[in-house]
Coordinates of C-alpha atoms in Angstrom, one line a residue:
M246 CA 124.8 -37.3 -159.4
M247 CA 125.7 -40.6 -160.9
G248 CA 127.7 -41.4 -157.8
E249 CA 124.7 -40.9 -155.6
I250 CA 122.5 -43.1 -157.9
E251 CA 125.2 -45.8 -157.9
K252 CA 125.4 -45.6 -154.1
S253 CA 121.6 -46.0 -153.9
R254 CA 121.7 -49.0 -156.1
M255 CA 124.4 -50.6 -154.1
L256 CA 122.5 -50.0 -150.9
L257 CA 119.3 -51.5 -152.4
L258 CA 121.3 -54.5 -153.5
Y259 CA 122.8 -54.8 -150.0
L260 CA 119.4 -54.6 -148.4
L261 CA 118.1 -57.4 -150.6
L262 CA 121.0 -59.6 -149.7
V263 CA 120.5 -58.8 -146.0
A264 CA 116.8 -59.9 -146.3
T265 CA 117.9 -63.2 -147.9
F266 CA 120.6 -63.7 -145.3
Q267 CA 118.2 -63.0 -142.4
K268 CA 115.7 -65.6 -143.7
A269 CA 118.5 -68.2 -144.1
V270 CA 119.7 -67.7 -140.6
S271 CA 116.2 -67.8 -139.2
D272 CA 115.6 -71.1 -141.0
D273 CA 118.8 -72.6 -139.5
H274 CA 118.4 -71.6 -135.9
Q275 CA 118.3 -75.2 -134.5
P276 CA 120.8 -77.7 -136.0
L277 CA 118.6 -80.6 -134.7
S278 CA 115.9 -79.5 -137.0
K279 CA 118.0 -80.7 -139.9
V280 CA 117.4 -84.3 -138.8
A281 CA 114.3 -85.4 -140.8
I282 CA 112.9 -87.7 -138.1
H283 CA 109.6 -88.1 -140.1
K284 CA 111.5 -89.7 -142.9
T285 CA 113.5 -92.2 -140.8
V286 CA 113.6 -95.8 -142.0
V287 CA 114.6 -98.6 -139.6
A288 CA 116.8 -101.0 -141.4
I289 CA 119.0 -102.7 -138.9
D290 CA 122.1 -104.2 -140.6
E291 CA 123.6 -107.3 -138.9
H292 CA 127.0 -106.4 -140.3
A293 CA 127.0 -102.9 -138.8
Y294 CA 127.6 -102.1 -135.1
I295 CA 128.2 -99.3 -132.6
K296 CA 129.6 -99.9 -129.1
A297 CA 130.0 -97.3 -126.3
T298 CA 132.4 -97.4 -123.3
P299 CA 132.2 -97.1 -120.4
N300 CA 128.7 -98.3 -119.5
V301 CA 128.5 -96.4 -116.2
L302 CA 129.4 -92.7 -115.8
G303 CA 129.8 -90.4 -112.8
L304 CA 131.4 -93.0 -110.5
E305 CA 133.6 -90.2 -109.0
G306 CA 130.7 -87.7 -108.6
H307 CA 131.2 -85.9 -111.9
Y308 CA 128.2 -84.6 -113.9
T309 CA 130.1 -84.5 -117.2
E310 CA 131.9 -87.5 -118.7
W311 CA 133.4 -88.6 -122.0
V312 CA 132.4 -91.8 -123.7
T313 CA 134.2 -93.6 -126.6
L314 CA 132.3 -95.0 -129.5
Q315 CA 133.6 -97.7 -131.9
Y316 CA 131.4 -98.4 -135.0
S317 CA 131.4 -100.1 -138.3
N318 CA 129.4 -100.1 -141.5
N319 CA 130.3 -102.3 -144.5
K320 CA 128.6 -99.8 -146.9
P321 CA 130.0 -96.5 -145.6
T322 CA 129.1 -93.1 -147.0
I323 CA 130.4 -89.7 -146.3
D324 CA 126.9 -88.7 -144.9
D325 CA 126.8 -91.4 -142.2
W326 CA 126.1 -90.0 -138.8
I327 CA 125.7 -90.9 -135.2
G328 CA 122.8 -89.7 -133.0
V329 CA 122.8 -89.5 -129.2
F330 CA 119.4 -90.5 -127.8
S331 CA 118.1 -90.2 -124.3
P332 CA 116.2 -92.0 -123.0
A333 CA 118.0 -94.9 -124.6
N334 CA 114.7 -96.5 -125.8
F335 CA 113.5 -94.4 -128.7
S336 CA 111.3 -97.0 -130.4
A337 CA 107.7 -96.7 -131.5
S338 CA 106.5 -98.5 -128.3
T339 CA 107.4 -95.4 -126.3
C340 CA 105.7 -92.8 -128.6
P341 CA 103.0 -90.7 -126.9
G342 CA 99.6 -90.4 -128.5
E343 CA 100.1 -87.1 -130.2
N344 CA 103.4 -88.2 -131.8
K345 CA 102.3 -91.7 -132.9
M346 CA 103.2 -92.8 -136.4
T347 CA 101.0 -95.2 -138.4
G348 CA 104.0 -96.8 -140.0
P349 CA 107.7 -96.1 -140.5
P350 CA 109.5 -94.1 -139.2
F351 CA 109.5 -95.5 -135.7
L352 CA 111.5 -92.7 -134.0
C353 CA 109.7 -90.7 -131.3
S354 CA 112.2 -88.0 -130.9
A355 CA 115.1 -86.2 -132.4
P356 CA 118.6 -87.0 -131.0
I357 CA 119.8 -84.7 -128.3
K358 CA 122.9 -84.2 -130.5
F359 CA 124.7 -85.8 -133.4
Q360 CA 128.0 -86.0 -135.2
Y361 CA 129.2 -87.4 -138.6
A362 CA 130.9 -90.8 -138.5
N363 CA 134.0 -89.4 -140.3
F364 CA 134.4 -86.5 -137.9
S365 CA 137.5 -87.9 -136.2
S366 CA 138.0 -91.0 -138.4
H367 CA 138.9 -89.6 -141.8
S368 CA 139.4 -93.0 -143.4
Y369 CA 135.9 -94.1 -142.4
K370 CA 134.6 -93.6 -146.0
D371 CA 137.2 -96.2 -147.2
T372 CA 137.3 -98.6 -144.3
G373 CA 133.8 -98.4 -142.8
K374 CA 135.3 -98.3 -139.3
G375 CA 135.6 -95.4 -137.0
S376 CA 135.8 -94.1 -133.4
L377 CA 134.5 -91.0 -131.8
K378 CA 134.7 -89.4 -128.3
L379 CA 131.5 -87.6 -127.1
Q380 CA 130.8 -85.7 -124.0
L381 CA 127.7 -86.5 -122.0
I382 CA 126.1 -84.6 -119.1
N383 CA 123.8 -86.0 -116.4
Q384 CA 120.3 -85.6 -117.9
R385 CA 118.2 -87.9 -115.6
S386 CA 118.0 -90.9 -118.0
D387 CA 120.1 -93.4 -119.8
F388 CA 121.7 -92.9 -123.3
S389 CA 122.2 -94.9 -126.5
F390 CA 123.9 -94.2 -129.7
A391 CA 122.6 -94.9 -133.2
L392 CA 124.4 -95.2 -136.5
F393 CA 122.5 -93.8 -139.5
T394 CA 123.2 -93.8 -143.2
G395 CA 121.4 -91.7 -145.8
G396 CA 122.4 -88.4 -144.3
L397 CA 120.3 -86.1 -142.2
T398 CA 117.5 -85.7 -144.7
N399 CA 116.8 -89.4 -145.4
P400 CA 118.1 -91.2 -142.3
K401 CA 118.2 -95.0 -142.3
L402 CA 118.9 -96.5 -138.8
I403 CA 121.4 -99.4 -139.2
A404 CA 122.8 -100.0 -135.7
V405 CA 122.1 -99.2 -132.1
S406 CA 124.6 -99.3 -129.2
N407 CA 124.5 -100.6 -125.7
K408 CA 123.0 -98.4 -123.0
V409 CA 125.1 -96.0 -121.0
S410 CA 124.0 -94.2 -117.8
F411 CA 125.2 -92.1 -114.9
V412 CA 125.5 -93.9 -111.6
N413 CA 122.8 -91.6 -110.2
P414 CA 120.8 -90.0 -113.0
N415 CA 118.5 -88.3 -110.6
A416 CA 121.3 -86.3 -108.8
P417 CA 120.9 -82.6 -108.1
V418 CA 122.8 -80.7 -110.8
Y419 CA 123.5 -77.3 -112.3
P420 CA 122.7 -74.8 -109.6
R421 CA 121.9 -71.3 -110.8
L422 CA 121.8 -68.3 -108.4
A423 CA 119.6 -65.3 -108.9
Q424 CA 118.7 -62.1 -107.0
G425 CA 115.6 -62.5 -104.9
K426 CA 112.8 -60.0 -104.5
A427 CA 114.7 -58.3 -101.7
W428 CA 118.3 -57.1 -101.8
D429 CA 119.3 -59.4 -99.0
E430 CA 117.9 -62.6 -100.6
I431 CA 119.5 -65.0 -103.0
T432 CA 117.6 -67.8 -104.8
V433 CA 119.2 -71.1 -105.7
T434 CA 117.5 -73.0 -108.5
W435 CA 118.7 -76.5 -109.7
T436 CA 117.5 -79.5 -111.6
S437 CA 117.1 -83.1 -110.4
G438 CA 115.2 -86.3 -111.2
Y439 CA 113.4 -86.3 -107.7
D440 CA 109.8 -85.3 -107.4
I441 CA 108.6 -84.2 -104.0
S442 CA 106.9 -87.7 -103.7
D443 CA 110.4 -89.2 -104.0
A444 CA 112.5 -86.9 -101.7
E445 CA 112.5 -83.5 -99.9
P446 CA 114.6 -80.9 -101.7
F447 CA 116.6 -78.4 -99.6
V448 CA 119.7 -76.3 -99.4
K449 CA 122.2 -76.6 -96.6
W450 CA 124.0 -73.2 -96.3
G451 CA 125.5 -70.6 -94.1
P452 CA 128.5 -68.2 -93.7
K453 CA 132.0 -69.6 -94.3
E454 CA 133.2 -71.1 -91.1
G455 CA 129.8 -70.5 -89.6
N456 CA 126.8 -72.6 -88.6
L457 CA 124.9 -74.2 -91.5
V458 CA 121.1 -74.2 -91.7
E459 CA 118.7 -76.1 -94.0
T460 CA 116.1 -74.2 -96.1
P461 CA 113.4 -76.1 -98.0
A462 CA 112.9 -75.7 -101.8
A463 CA 109.8 -75.3 -103.9
T464 CA 109.5 -77.8 -106.8
L465 CA 108.2 -77.1 -110.4
T466 CA 108.1 -78.9 -113.7
F467 CA 106.2 -78.8 -117.0
D468 CA 104.9 -81.4 -119.3
R469 CA 104.3 -81.9 -123.0
N470 CA 100.8 -80.4 -122.8
T471 CA 102.3 -77.1 -121.5
M472 CA 104.1 -76.6 -124.8
C473 CA 102.4 -74.6 -127.5
G474 CA 103.4 -76.4 -130.6
A475 CA 105.9 -78.5 -132.5
P476 CA 108.7 -79.4 -132.2
A477 CA 108.4 -78.7 -128.4
R478 CA 105.4 -81.0 -128.0
T479 CA 106.5 -83.6 -130.6
V480 CA 110.0 -84.7 -131.7
G481 CA 111.7 -82.1 -129.6
W482 CA 110.1 -83.0 -126.3
R483 CA 112.2 -84.4 -123.5
D484 CA 111.2 -84.7 -119.8
P485 CA 112.8 -81.6 -118.1
G486 CA 113.0 -83.3 -114.7
Y487 CA 112.1 -81.3 -111.6
I488 CA 113.2 -77.7 -111.1
H489 CA 113.8 -76.7 -107.4
T490 CA 114.2 -73.2 -106.0
S491 CA 115.2 -72.3 -102.5
F492 CA 115.1 -68.8 -101.0
L493 CA 118.1 -67.9 -98.8
K494 CA 117.1 -64.8 -96.8
E495 CA 118.5 -62.2 -94.4
L496 CA 122.0 -62.3 -95.9
W497 CA 124.7 -60.0 -94.6
P498 CA 126.0 -57.6 -97.2
N499 CA 129.0 -58.9 -99.1
R500 CA 129.5 -61.8 -96.8
E501 CA 130.8 -65.1 -98.2
Y502 CA 128.5 -68.1 -98.0
T503 CA 128.7 -71.8 -98.8
Y504 CA 125.9 -74.1 -99.8
K505 CA 125.1 -77.5 -101.2
L506 CA 122.0 -79.0 -102.6
G507 CA 120.3 -81.9 -100.8
H508 CA 117.5 -84.4 -101.4
R509 CA 116.3 -86.4 -98.4
L510 CA 114.9 -89.7 -99.5
F511 CA 112.0 -91.1 -97.4
N512 CA 114.2 -94.1 -96.4
G513 CA 116.4 -91.6 -94.5
T514 CA 119.2 -91.3 -97.1
T515 CA 120.3 -87.9 -98.2
I516 CA 121.7 -87.3 -101.7
W517 CA 124.1 -84.4 -101.8
S518 CA 125.6 -82.2 -104.5
Q519 CA 129.2 -80.8 -104.2
E520 CA 129.7 -77.7 -102.2
Y521 CA 129.5 -74.3 -103.8
H522 CA 129.9 -70.7 -102.6
F523 CA 128.7 -67.2 -103.3
K524 CA 129.0 -63.6 -102.0
A525 CA 125.9 -61.8 -100.8
S526 CA 124.8 -58.6 -102.6
P527 CA 125.8 -55.2 -101.3
Y528 CA 123.2 -53.1 -99.6
P529 CA 121.4 -50.8 -102.0
G530 CA 123.5 -47.6 -102.3
Q531 CA 126.6 -49.2 -100.6
N532 CA 129.8 -47.6 -101.7
S533 CA 132.1 -50.4 -102.9
V534 CA 133.5 -51.6 -106.1
Q535 CA 130.7 -53.4 -108.0
R536 CA 131.3 -55.3 -111.3
V537 CA 128.6 -56.4 -113.7
V538 CA 128.8 -58.5 -117.0
I539 CA 126.1 -58.1 -119.6
F540 CA 125.5 -59.9 -123.0
G541 CA 122.8 -61.4 -125.1
D542 CA 122.2 -64.2 -127.6
M543 CA 124.9 -66.6 -126.3
G544 CA 123.4 -70.0 -126.8
K545 CA 125.4 -73.2 -126.0
A546 CA 127.8 -75.3 -127.9
E547 CA 129.3 -78.8 -127.5
A548 CA 132.9 -79.2 -126.3
D549 CA 133.1 -82.4 -128.4
G550 CA 132.2 -80.5 -131.6
S551 CA 128.9 -82.3 -132.0
N552 CA 125.5 -80.8 -132.8
E553 CA 126.9 -77.8 -134.6
Y554 CA 125.8 -78.8 -138.1
N555 CA 125.6 -75.2 -139.2
N556 CA 127.9 -73.7 -136.6
F557 CA 125.2 -71.4 -135.4
Q558 CA 126.7 -70.5 -132.0
P559 CA 130.4 -70.5 -132.6
G560 CA 131.2 -67.9 -130.0
S561 CA 129.3 -69.5 -127.1
L562 CA 132.1 -71.5 -125.5
N563 CA 134.6 -68.7 -125.8
T564 CA 132.2 -66.2 -124.1
T565 CA 131.6 -68.7 -121.3
K566 CA 135.3 -69.4 -120.9
Q567 CA 136.3 -65.7 -120.7
I568 CA 133.7 -65.0 -118.0
I569 CA 134.8 -68.0 -116.0
Q570 CA 138.4 -66.9 -116.2
D571 CA 137.4 -63.4 -114.9
L572 CA 134.9 -64.7 -112.4
K573 CA 136.8 -63.5 -109.3
D574 CA 136.3 -59.9 -110.6
I575 CA 132.6 -60.3 -111.5
D576 CA 129.7 -59.8 -109.0
I577 CA 126.6 -60.4 -111.2
V578 CA 125.8 -61.5 -114.8
F579 CA 122.9 -60.5 -117.0
H580 CA 122.1 -62.7 -120.0
I581 CA 119.5 -60.6 -121.9
G582 CA 117.5 -63.0 -124.0
D583 CA 118.0 -65.8 -126.5
L584 CA 119.5 -68.0 -123.8
C585 CA 120.2 -71.3 -125.4
Y586 CA 118.3 -71.4 -128.7
A587 CA 116.6 -74.7 -127.8
N588 CA 113.8 -73.7 -130.1
G589 CA 111.6 -76.6 -129.0
Y590 CA 114.3 -79.2 -128.4
I591 CA 114.0 -79.4 -124.6
S592 CA 117.2 -81.4 -123.9
Q593 CA 119.1 -78.3 -124.9
W594 CA 118.2 -76.5 -121.7
D595 CA 120.2 -79.0 -119.8
Q596 CA 123.1 -78.3 -122.1
L597 CA 122.9 -74.6 -121.3
T598 CA 122.6 -75.0 -117.6
A599 CA 125.6 -77.4 -117.6
Q600 CA 127.7 -75.0 -119.6
I601 CA 127.1 -72.0 -117.4
E602 CA 127.3 -73.9 -114.1
P603 CA 130.7 -72.5 -113.1
I604 CA 129.3 -69.0 -113.5
A605 CA 125.7 -69.4 -112.3
S606 CA 126.6 -71.4 -109.2
T607 CA 128.9 -68.6 -108.0
V608 CA 127.3 -65.3 -108.9
P609 CA 123.6 -64.3 -109.7
Y610 CA 122.8 -65.2 -113.3
M611 CA 120.0 -62.9 -114.3
T612 CA 118.0 -63.5 -117.5
A613 CA 115.7 -61.7 -119.8
S614 CA 113.3 -63.2 -122.3
G615 CA 114.0 -63.1 -126.0
N616 CA 112.2 -64.1 -129.2
H617 CA 113.6 -67.6 -129.0
E618 CA 112.2 -68.1 -125.6
R619 CA 108.7 -66.7 -126.0
D620 CA 107.4 -66.0 -129.5
W621 CA 104.6 -68.3 -130.8
P622 CA 101.4 -67.4 -132.8
G623 CA 98.2 -67.1 -130.8
T624 CA 99.8 -67.0 -127.4
G625 CA 99.7 -63.3 -126.6
S626 CA 103.3 -62.6 -127.7
F627 CA 103.9 -59.2 -129.4
Y628 CA 105.3 -61.0 -132.4
G629 CA 103.5 -63.8 -134.2
N630 CA 106.5 -65.8 -135.3
L631 CA 107.7 -69.4 -134.6
D632 CA 111.0 -68.5 -133.0
S633 CA 110.4 -70.4 -129.7
G634 CA 109.8 -73.7 -131.5
G635 CA 106.6 -74.1 -129.5
E636 CA 108.1 -73.4 -126.1
C637 CA 106.1 -70.1 -125.7
G638 CA 108.3 -69.1 -122.7
V639 CA 107.6 -72.0 -120.4
P640 CA 111.1 -73.6 -120.1
A641 CA 112.9 -70.2 -119.6
Q642 CA 110.3 -69.1 -117.0
T643 CA 110.7 -72.4 -115.1
M644 CA 114.5 -73.1 -115.4
F645 CA 115.6 -69.6 -114.3
F646 CA 114.2 -67.5 -111.4
V647 CA 113.7 -63.8 -111.8
P648 CA 112.2 -61.5 -109.2
A649 CA 109.2 -60.7 -111.3
E650 CA 105.7 -60.4 -109.8
N651 CA 104.6 -62.9 -112.5
R652 CA 107.2 -64.8 -114.4
E653 CA 104.8 -65.2 -117.4
K654 CA 105.3 -61.4 -117.6
F655 CA 109.1 -61.6 -117.6
W656 CA 109.8 -58.0 -116.6
Y657 CA 111.4 -57.0 -113.3
S658 CA 113.7 -54.7 -111.5
T659 CA 116.7 -55.6 -109.3
D660 CA 119.0 -53.5 -107.2
Y661 CA 122.7 -54.3 -106.8
G662 CA 124.6 -51.8 -104.6
M663 CA 124.8 -48.5 -106.6
F664 CA 123.0 -50.0 -109.6
R665 CA 119.3 -50.1 -110.4
F666 CA 118.5 -52.4 -113.3
C667 CA 115.1 -52.3 -115.1
I668 CA 114.7 -55.3 -117.3
A669 CA 112.0 -55.2 -120.0
H670 CA 110.3 -58.1 -121.9
T671 CA 110.3 -57.1 -125.5
E672 CA 108.2 -60.1 -126.6
L673 CA 105.2 -58.6 -124.8
D674 CA 103.7 -55.1 -125.6
W675 CA 105.8 -52.3 -124.0
R676 CA 104.0 -49.3 -125.6
K677 CA 102.4 -46.4 -123.7
G678 CA 99.2 -47.5 -121.9
T679 CA 100.3 -51.1 -121.4
E680 CA 100.9 -52.9 -118.1
Q681 CA 104.6 -53.2 -119.0
Y682 CA 105.0 -49.5 -119.8
E683 CA 103.6 -48.7 -116.3
F684 CA 106.1 -51.1 -114.8
I685 CA 109.0 -49.5 -116.7
E686 CA 108.1 -46.0 -115.6
K687 CA 107.7 -47.2 -112.0
C688 CA 111.0 -48.9 -112.0
L689 CA 112.8 -45.8 -113.4
A690 CA 110.9 -43.3 -111.2
S691 CA 111.3 -45.2 -107.9
V692 CA 115.1 -45.3 -107.7
D693 CA 116.9 -42.9 -105.3
R694 CA 119.6 -41.6 -107.5
Q695 CA 121.6 -40.2 -104.6
K696 CA 122.1 -43.7 -103.3
Q697 CA 121.9 -45.6 -106.6
P698 CA 123.2 -43.2 -109.3
W699 CA 123.7 -45.8 -112.0
L700 CA 120.4 -46.5 -113.8
I701 CA 120.5 -49.2 -116.4
F702 CA 117.8 -50.3 -118.8
L703 CA 118.0 -53.8 -120.3
A704 CA 115.9 -55.5 -123.0
H705 CA 116.3 -58.2 -125.6
R706 CA 115.2 -56.6 -128.9
V707 CA 116.8 -53.2 -129.8
L708 CA 114.3 -50.6 -128.6
G709 CA 117.0 -47.9 -129.0
Y710 CA 119.5 -47.7 -131.9
S711 CA 121.3 -50.2 -134.1
S712 CA 123.0 -50.0 -137.6
A713 CA 122.3 -53.7 -138.3
G714 CA 121.4 -54.4 -141.9
F715 CA 117.9 -55.6 -141.2
Y716 CA 117.0 -52.5 -139.1
V717 CA 118.3 -50.3 -141.8
Q718 CA 116.2 -52.3 -144.3
E719 CA 113.2 -51.4 -142.2
G720 CA 114.3 -47.8 -142.2
S721 CA 114.0 -47.5 -138.4
F722 CA 117.5 -48.3 -136.9
E723 CA 115.5 -50.0 -134.2
E724 CA 112.7 -52.4 -133.5
P725 CA 109.6 -50.9 -135.2
M726 CA 107.8 -48.8 -132.6
G727 CA 110.8 -49.5 -130.3
R728 CA 111.8 -46.2 -128.9
E729 CA 108.8 -44.0 -129.8
D730 CA 107.2 -44.1 -126.4
L731 CA 110.1 -45.3 -124.2
Q732 CA 112.6 -42.5 -125.2
Y733 CA 110.6 -40.0 -123.1
L734 CA 110.9 -42.3 -120.1
W735 CA 114.7 -42.7 -120.6
Q736 CA 115.1 -39.0 -120.9
K737 CA 112.7 -38.0 -118.1
Y738 CA 114.3 -40.3 -115.6
K739 CA 117.9 -39.9 -116.9
V740 CA 118.7 -43.5 -117.8
D741 CA 122.5 -43.7 -118.1
I742 CA 122.8 -46.7 -120.4
A743 CA 120.3 -48.9 -122.3
M744 CA 121.6 -52.3 -123.5
Y745 CA 120.1 -54.8 -125.9
G746 CA 120.7 -58.2 -127.6
H747 CA 119.0 -59.6 -130.6
V748 CA 121.5 -58.1 -133.1
H749 CA 124.5 -60.4 -133.0
N750 CA 127.3 -57.8 -132.8
Y751 CA 128.5 -54.8 -130.7
E752 CA 127.6 -51.2 -131.2
R753 CA 127.7 -48.1 -129.0
T754 CA 126.1 -44.8 -129.5
C755 CA 126.7 -41.3 -128.2
P756 CA 124.5 -40.1 -125.4
I757 CA 121.4 -39.5 -127.6
Y758 CA 117.8 -38.3 -127.5
Q759 CA 115.4 -38.1 -130.4
N760 CA 118.1 -39.1 -132.9
V761 CA 120.4 -36.2 -131.8
C762 CA 123.7 -36.7 -129.9
T763 CA 123.5 -34.7 -126.7
N764 CA 127.2 -34.8 -125.9
K765 CA 130.2 -34.6 -128.2
E766 CA 132.6 -36.6 -125.9
K767 CA 133.3 -40.2 -126.9
H768 CA 135.2 -41.8 -124.1
N769 CA 135.4 -39.7 -120.9
Y770 CA 132.0 -38.2 -120.0
K771 CA 131.9 -35.7 -117.2
G772 CA 128.7 -34.2 -115.7
N773 CA 125.3 -34.4 -117.2
L774 CA 125.0 -36.7 -120.2
N775 CA 121.8 -35.0 -121.4
G776 CA 120.8 -38.3 -123.0
T777 CA 121.1 -42.0 -122.8
I778 CA 124.0 -44.2 -124.2
H779 CA 122.6 -47.1 -126.2
I780 CA 124.6 -50.3 -126.6
V781 CA 123.9 -53.5 -128.6
V782 CA 125.7 -56.4 -126.9
G783 CA 124.2 -59.3 -128.7
G784 CA 127.5 -61.0 -129.7
G785 CA 127.4 -63.5 -126.9
G786 CA 127.8 -66.5 -129.3
A787 CA 125.2 -66.9 -132.0
S788 CA 126.2 -66.3 -135.7
L789 CA 127.1 -62.7 -136.3
A790 CA 124.8 -60.1 -137.9
E791 CA 126.1 -57.7 -140.6
F792 CA 126.1 -53.9 -140.3
A793 CA 124.6 -51.9 -143.1
P794 CA 127.3 -50.1 -145.2
I795 CA 126.3 -46.7 -143.9
N796 CA 127.6 -44.4 -141.2
T797 CA 125.3 -42.6 -138.8
T798 CA 126.2 -39.6 -136.7
W799 CA 125.3 -41.4 -133.5
S800 CA 127.3 -44.6 -133.8
I801 CA 130.6 -44.3 -131.9
Y802 CA 132.0 -47.8 -132.1
K803 CA 131.0 -51.0 -134.0
D804 CA 132.5 -54.5 -133.9
H805 CA 131.4 -57.5 -136.0
D806 CA 132.6 -60.0 -133.5
F807 CA 131.7 -62.0 -130.4
G808 CA 132.0 -60.3 -127.0
F809 CA 130.4 -59.0 -123.8
V810 CA 130.3 -55.8 -121.7
K811 CA 131.7 -55.3 -118.2
L812 CA 130.4 -52.4 -116.1
T813 CA 132.5 -51.3 -113.0
A814 CA 131.1 -48.9 -110.5
F815 CA 134.0 -47.6 -108.5
D816 CA 131.9 -45.3 -106.3
H817 CA 128.8 -43.0 -106.6
S818 CA 130.6 -40.7 -109.1
N819 CA 132.7 -43.0 -111.4
L820 CA 131.6 -45.7 -113.8
L821 CA 133.6 -47.6 -116.4
L822 CA 132.2 -49.6 -119.3
E823 CA 134.5 -52.1 -121.1
Y824 CA 133.7 -54.1 -124.2
K825 CA 135.7 -57.3 -124.3
K826 CA 136.1 -59.8 -127.2
S827 CA 135.2 -63.4 -126.4
S828 CA 138.2 -64.6 -128.4
D829 CA 140.9 -63.1 -126.1
G830 CA 139.1 -61.3 -123.2
K831 CA 140.9 -58.0 -124.1
V832 CA 139.2 -54.6 -124.0
Y833 CA 138.4 -53.2 -127.4
D834 CA 136.1 -50.3 -126.5
S835 CA 135.5 -48.4 -123.3
F836 CA 134.2 -45.2 -121.8
S837 CA 133.9 -43.7 -118.3
I838 CA 131.3 -41.5 -116.7
S839 CA 132.4 -39.1 -113.9
R840 CA 129.9 -36.8 -112.2
D841 CA 128.4 -35.6 -108.9
Y842 CA 124.9 -36.0 -107.6
R843 CA 124.0 -32.4 -108.7
D844 CA 124.7 -33.5 -112.3
I845 CA 121.9 -36.0 -112.1
L846 CA 119.6 -33.4 -110.6
A847 CA 120.3 -31.0 -113.5
C848 CA 117.7 -30.6 -116.2
S849 CA 118.0 -31.8 -119.8
D850 CA 115.5 -31.6 -122.6
D851 CA 112.1 -33.1 -121.4
S852 CA 113.7 -34.2 -118.1
C853 CA 112.4 -31.5 -115.8
P854 CA 109.2 -29.4 -115.7
S855 CA 109.5 -25.7 -116.5
T856 CA 110.5 -23.6 -113.5
T857 CA 110.0 -20.0 -112.4
L858 CA 111.7 -17.7 -109.9
A859 CA 109.7 -17.0 -106.7
S860 CA 110.1 -13.6 -105.0

């Protein structure tokens, strides 16, 4: 008896710790929020300096370049830091009305990233001299570097560098492919500094070794007034440039295509990107090997080590690297929410699109909306928290195309060969009787399982099952109200696998329905599953979430590490799922499903109406 009481006490203590930990992580989601811009004092010191070389970047057509900083402060401290600002002029004269200050500080915006002055110069504290290498990406404006003393919480600006810029800051950059609304359509979205009043955007494309054609692109952008709150419409605001999307239609199944982005200036000059390539989607139901990568909550990180004050997305670069290394064996990618954790610092969207460019420019990069994209009080989101930093979904909906009827309602379906994917939007109401519930049922009900046997449900928050500490704390093992209505749809339409992000780890359940395992097998499933396998794959890169110290009957495999899932459909009867760690790309968990079409037709609990024999 005492043992049980002691266990209960330990569990209660654990849950209290988890609650504290969750709040701490929530408060630290965006490293740039540590910079107290509102406390900045301008105190230029004639004895301090910071110099950047080279002045001009991108002379060989690159969109990513390294700069070297040399700096000095005759009163150095261990808390001195360097901020990267873009545009280079961040003085009070450029402050918009909403952000205007009546006196010091005179900074209008947060830096796009920062690093401590002693990061690579360990003697800086003693000598006051240091050097630092930082990586810049083309973000449509010039850059300057500022040396601060006083730490992040009481910053004092003592020196500003010369300006640095790319040779063409407006150049088309960071193409991202996505599935169109039809199976034979691919969309190409990219970012540039050219409005349609400056140049005509288009894509020049065609089959490899074939004739190329030009297809025009639509152009979108958003402004500060589209943001719903701070910091997105105050210190985190940065002009996102122009977002262009071209629709490449009537593609031949599995054919290789080449493309490049173009902007035709009105003086007759054309600005070109480099050349890229992609493979068109298979026909729905086509019997060929098809490979899909799925993960959530990746974020972005800086290759130069900057910006990561609290190391919030330490697995991000490794996940990106492993997917790039395996790219020749990947056909499509799903990033299911919490894309870059910009949280209102708009410059970070460029950082993400630059990081994923080798992937997104080659295979469709499909996204879902998470709490850090959408949630903001009073905007119709299902959760009234501040997780989007005032973005309220606008950057995610503009920067990435999805084949939704309405991108404000970020739910959609897409077919890829033998797969049907139904992607939900957990930040808007999904419960029975809602518009989204009707969409989910239609998506699941309309698939022809003889042609597309592999039915996959994707969403950001865990609407199924998770042993994460904060879900155990709530006593639900899921998002509250998560599966109450949806589990009947998953069962009725025989969803094979449901996957989620939000919880930053990996966990796989047995095939399950109403909290009961419907199949005793763990790795090699044959025939009717009788339930749905639920998988948390939120370990894309953001700081890991702890599991509760309890074991459930339905949890088959857990991993407190960064990783992603790869699905391989070999044919209509054989599917393989592999969980790979981001650290080494090796498989640490896997299972296979082998079955015939009649196994899908077979009845399970609540999946078929009652039947009778006719004479």
